[in-house]
Coordinates of C-alpha atoms and ligand atoms in Angstrom, one line a residue:
M23 CA -10.9 0.4 8.7
V24 CA -8.1 -0.3 6.2
T25 CA -7.5 -4.0 5.5
M26 CA -4.0 -5.2 6.1
R27 CA -2.2 -6.6 3.1
V28 CA -0.1 -9.6 4.0
A29 CA 2.2 -11.5 1.6
F30 CA 3.5 -15.0 2.2
F31 CA 6.9 -15.7 0.6
G32 CA 8.0 -19.3 0.8
G33 CA 11.3 -20.7 -0.4
T34 CA 14.1 -23.0 0.3
F35 CA 16.3 -20.0 1.2
D36 CA 19.4 -22.2 1.0
P37 CA 20.8 -19.5 1.5
I38 CA 18.6 -16.4 1.3
H39 CA 20.2 -13.9 -1.2
R40 CA 19.8 -10.6 -2.8
G41 CA 17.3 -11.9 -5.5
H42 CA 14.9 -12.9 -2.7
L43 CA 15.2 -9.5 -1.0
R44 CA 14.8 -7.6 -4.3
L45 CA 11.7 -9.7 -5.2
A46 CA 10.1 -8.9 -1.8
S47 CA 11.1 -5.2 -1.9
A48 CA 9.8 -4.6 -5.4
A49 CA 6.5 -6.5 -4.7
A50 CA 6.0 -4.5 -1.4
D51 CA 6.4 -1.2 -3.2
A52 CA 4.3 -2.1 -6.3
F53 CA 1.4 -3.7 -4.3
A54 CA 1.4 -1.6 -1.1
L55 CA 2.1 -4.6 1.1
D56 CA 2.1 -4.0 4.8
R57 CA 3.8 -7.3 5.8
V58 CA 5.9 -9.9 4.0
L59 CA 6.4 -13.2 5.8
F60 CA 9.6 -15.0 4.7
A61 CA 9.0 -18.7 5.3
P62 CA 11.7 -21.2 4.8
V63 CA 10.2 -24.5 3.8
G64 CA 10.8 -27.7 5.7
N65 CA 10.2 -30.3 3.0
Q66 CA 9.4 -29.1 -0.5
P67 CA 7.4 -31.8 -2.2
L68 CA 8.7 -31.0 -5.7
K69 CA 12.4 -30.6 -5.2
A70 CA 14.2 -33.9 -5.8
K71 CA 17.3 -32.9 -3.8
L72 CA 17.2 -32.2 0.0
P73 CA 18.4 -28.7 1.0
A74 CA 22.1 -28.4 1.7
A75 CA 21.6 -26.6 5.0
S76 CA 19.3 -27.7 7.8
F77 CA 15.9 -26.0 8.4
A78 CA 17.3 -24.4 11.6
D79 CA 20.2 -22.9 9.7
R80 CA 18.0 -21.6 6.8
L81 CA 15.6 -20.1 9.3
E82 CA 18.4 -18.4 11.2
M83 CA 20.0 -17.1 8.0
T84 CA 16.6 -15.7 7.0
R85 CA 16.3 -14.0 10.4
L86 CA 19.8 -12.5 10.1
A87 CA 19.2 -11.2 6.6
L88 CA 16.0 -9.5 7.7
S89 CA 17.3 -8.0 10.9
S90 CA 20.5 -6.7 9.3
T91 CA 20.4 -3.0 8.6
T92 CA 22.7 -3.6 5.6
G93 CA 21.0 -4.5 2.4
N94 CA 17.7 -5.9 3.8
L95 CA 15.9 -3.8 1.2
Q96 CA 12.8 -3.4 3.4
P97 CA 10.7 -0.5 2.3
A98 CA 9.8 2.0 5.1
T99 CA 6.1 1.2 4.8
C100 CA 6.4 -2.6 5.0
S101 CA 7.6 -5.1 7.7
F102 CA 9.7 -8.0 6.5
L103 CA 9.2 -10.9 9.1
V104 CA 10.5 -14.4 9.3
S105 CA 7.8 -17.1 9.6
T106 CA 7.8 -20.7 10.7
L107 CA 4.5 -21.4 9.0
D108 CA 6.2 -23.8 6.6
A109 CA 8.4 -25.5 9.2
P110 CA 9.0 -29.3 8.9
R111 CA 5.8 -31.1 9.9
P112 CA 5.8 -33.3 13.0
D113 CA 4.4 -36.2 10.9
G114 CA 7.2 -35.9 8.4
Q115 CA 4.9 -35.2 5.5
P116 CA 5.9 -32.7 2.8
N117 CA 4.8 -29.0 3.2
Y118 CA 2.0 -28.4 0.6
T119 CA 1.5 -24.7 -0.1
V120 CA -2.3 -25.3 -0.1
D121 CA -2.1 -26.4 3.6
T122 CA 0.2 -23.5 4.4
L123 CA -2.1 -20.9 2.9
A124 CA -5.1 -22.4 4.7
A125 CA -3.1 -21.9 8.0
L126 CA -2.2 -18.4 6.9
A127 CA -5.8 -17.6 6.3
R128 CA -6.6 -18.8 9.9
E129 CA -3.8 -16.6 11.3
Y130 CA -4.9 -13.5 9.3
P131 CA -8.7 -13.9 8.9
A132 CA -9.3 -10.2 8.2
A133 CA -6.3 -9.5 5.9
D134 CA -6.0 -9.4 2.1
L135 CA -3.6 -12.3 1.4
F136 CA -0.9 -12.5 -1.3
V137 CA 1.7 -15.0 -2.3
L138 CA 5.1 -13.9 -3.7
T139 CA 6.8 -16.1 -6.2
G140 CA 9.4 -16.0 -8.9
A141 CA 8.3 -16.7 -12.5
D142 CA 10.2 -20.1 -12.6
S143 CA 8.3 -21.4 -9.6
F144 CA 4.9 -20.1 -10.5
L145 CA 5.0 -21.6 -14.0
T146 CA 5.1 -25.1 -12.4
M147 CA 2.0 -24.5 -10.4
R148 CA -0.1 -27.0 -12.3
K149 CA 2.0 -29.7 -10.7
W150 CA 1.3 -28.4 -7.2
R151 CA -1.4 -29.8 -5.0
S152 CA -4.9 -28.2 -5.6
P153 CA -4.0 -25.4 -8.0
D154 CA -7.5 -24.0 -8.1
R155 CA -7.6 -23.8 -4.3
L156 CA -4.2 -22.1 -4.3
L157 CA -5.6 -19.3 -6.4
A158 CA -8.8 -19.1 -4.3
L159 CA -6.8 -18.7 -1.0
A160 CA -4.7 -15.8 -2.1
E161 CA -3.8 -13.4 -4.9
W162 CA -0.4 -14.2 -6.5
I163 CA 2.4 -11.8 -7.3
V164 CA 4.7 -13.3 -9.9
V165 CA 8.1 -11.7 -10.3
S166 CA 10.4 -11.8 -13.2
R167 CA 13.7 -13.6 -13.1
P168 CA 16.4 -13.6 -15.7
E169 CA 16.1 -16.5 -18.2
F170 CA 12.5 -17.2 -17.2
P171 CA 10.2 -15.3 -19.6
L172 CA 7.3 -13.8 -17.9
A173 CA 4.4 -12.7 -20.0
Q174 CA 0.8 -13.6 -20.8
A175 CA 2.0 -16.2 -23.2
Q176 CA 3.6 -18.2 -20.5
L177 CA 0.6 -17.7 -18.2
A178 CA -1.6 -19.0 -21.0
E179 CA 0.1 -22.4 -20.6
L180 CA -1.4 -22.7 -17.1
A181 CA -4.9 -22.6 -18.6
L182 CA -6.4 -20.4 -15.8
A183 CA -10.0 -19.4 -15.8
P184 CA -10.6 -15.6 -16.3
G185 CA -11.5 -15.2 -12.6
Q186 CA -8.2 -16.9 -11.6
L187 CA -6.1 -14.9 -14.0
A188 CA -7.5 -11.7 -12.4
R189 CA -5.9 -12.9 -9.2
V190 CA -2.4 -13.3 -10.7
H191 CA -0.3 -10.1 -11.0
L192 CA 2.9 -9.9 -13.0
L193 CA 5.8 -7.8 -11.9
A194 CA 8.4 -7.6 -14.6
T195 CA 10.8 -5.0 -13.1
V196 CA 13.1 -7.3 -11.3
Q197 CA 16.3 -8.5 -13.0
E198 CA 18.5 -10.1 -10.4
D199 CA 20.7 -12.7 -11.9
V200 CA 21.4 -14.8 -8.8
S201 CA 20.3 -18.2 -7.6
A202 CA 21.0 -20.2 -4.5
T203 CA 22.4 -23.1 -6.6
E204 CA 25.1 -20.8 -8.1
L205 CA 25.8 -19.2 -4.7
R206 CA 26.4 -22.6 -3.1
R207 CA 28.8 -23.5 -5.9
R208 CA 30.7 -20.3 -5.4
L209 CA 30.8 -20.6 -1.6
Q210 CA 32.1 -24.1 -1.9
A211 CA 34.9 -22.8 -4.1
G212 CA 35.8 -20.3 -1.4
D213 CA 34.1 -17.2 -2.8
P214 CA 32.3 -15.3 0.0
C215 CA 29.9 -13.8 -2.6
P216 CA 30.0 -10.2 -1.5
G217 CA 27.0 -8.1 -2.6
L218 CA 24.8 -11.2 -3.1
L219 CA 24.6 -12.3 0.5
S220 CA 23.9 -10.0 3.5
P221 CA 27.2 -9.7 5.5
A222 CA 25.5 -11.2 8.6
V223 CA 24.5 -14.3 6.5
A224 CA 28.0 -14.6 5.0
A225 CA 29.5 -14.5 8.5
Y226 CA 27.0 -17.2 9.7
I227 CA 27.9 -19.4 6.8
Q228 CA 31.5 -19.1 7.6
A229 CA 31.1 -19.6 11.3
H230 CA 29.0 -22.7 10.8
H231 CA 31.0 -24.2 7.9
L232 CA 28.0 -24.4 5.6
Y233 CA 28.2 -25.2 1.9
R234 CA 31.8 -26.5 2.1
Ligands
ATP312 P1 17.8 -22.9 -5.9 O1 18.8 -22.3 -6.8 O2 18.4 -23.6 -4.7 O3 16.7 -23.6 -6.6 P2 16.6 -20.2 -5.6 O4 17.6 -19.2 -5.6 O5 15.7 -20.4 -6.8 O6 17.2 -21.6 -5.1 P3 14.4 -20.5 -3.7 O7 14.7 -20.4 -2.2 O8 14.0 -21.9 -4.1 O9 15.7 -19.9 -4.4 O10 13.4 -19.5 -4.2 C1 12.3 -18.9 -3.4 C2 11.5 -18.1 -4.4 O11 12.2 -17.0 -4.8 C3 11.0 -18.8 -5.6 O12 9.7 -18.4 -5.9 C4 12.0 -18.3 -6.7 O13 11.4 -18.3 -8.0 C5 12.2 -16.9 -6.2 N1 13.6 -16.4 -6.6 C6 14.8 -16.9 -6.3 N2 15.8 -16.2 -6.8 C7 15.2 -15.2 -7.6 C8 15.7 -14.2 -8.5 N3 17.0 -14.1 -8.6 N4 14.8 -13.4 -9.1 C9 13.5 -13.6 -8.9 N5 12.9 -14.6 -8.1 C10 13.8 -15.4 -7.5

């Protein structure tokens, strides 16, 4: 039996944009992923600012981006799915990725598990809760992002053991110069950001008066 290859892709997705979709698409192609779970985070412990949009709106925009036939970038051999695995916790505690990955492993006990992340985010992983356990629970696919150098030199700063390094895969083919911060700024200035947002997401933002 062939083992299913499942990737967890967490983020604020405030809003989901072309950079996120390109990252997932490139990773799915390069690592033969069967499934990518896009999981908007409820309460990210390391981000000082609260998201601009509610969890419900970010979840719905993610769902719209993935179900839209225009620009969802899903390869034919992979399913892009929205996941509530990182939804706000009933006890109000932050969502720690280590807990989320343990839940993922319970949900997919027989799968090969991966985490997708941009270079900027992965390079902060020493500040995350239980870094060693994070690398034990899944293999990591770290994707390039303009202005965040991604090479062995940067990885060396994380001081990973050889066995851990073997579980980190670099994918340097993505060069999407877009961030949610910049998009929110442009949306507030009245620019609908065509090409960077899926049309269904742009329509949702307008209908719900988000990022004004
Ligand atoms: P913000 O500007 O609000 O911080 P963001 O655009 O960085 O948001 P997040 O939702 O925080 O988006 O990112 C989720 C994941 O996607 C992170 O791992 C991040 O590194 C990665 N990512 C976001 N944008 C890009 C991009 N343009 N290229 C590569 N990776 C990206």
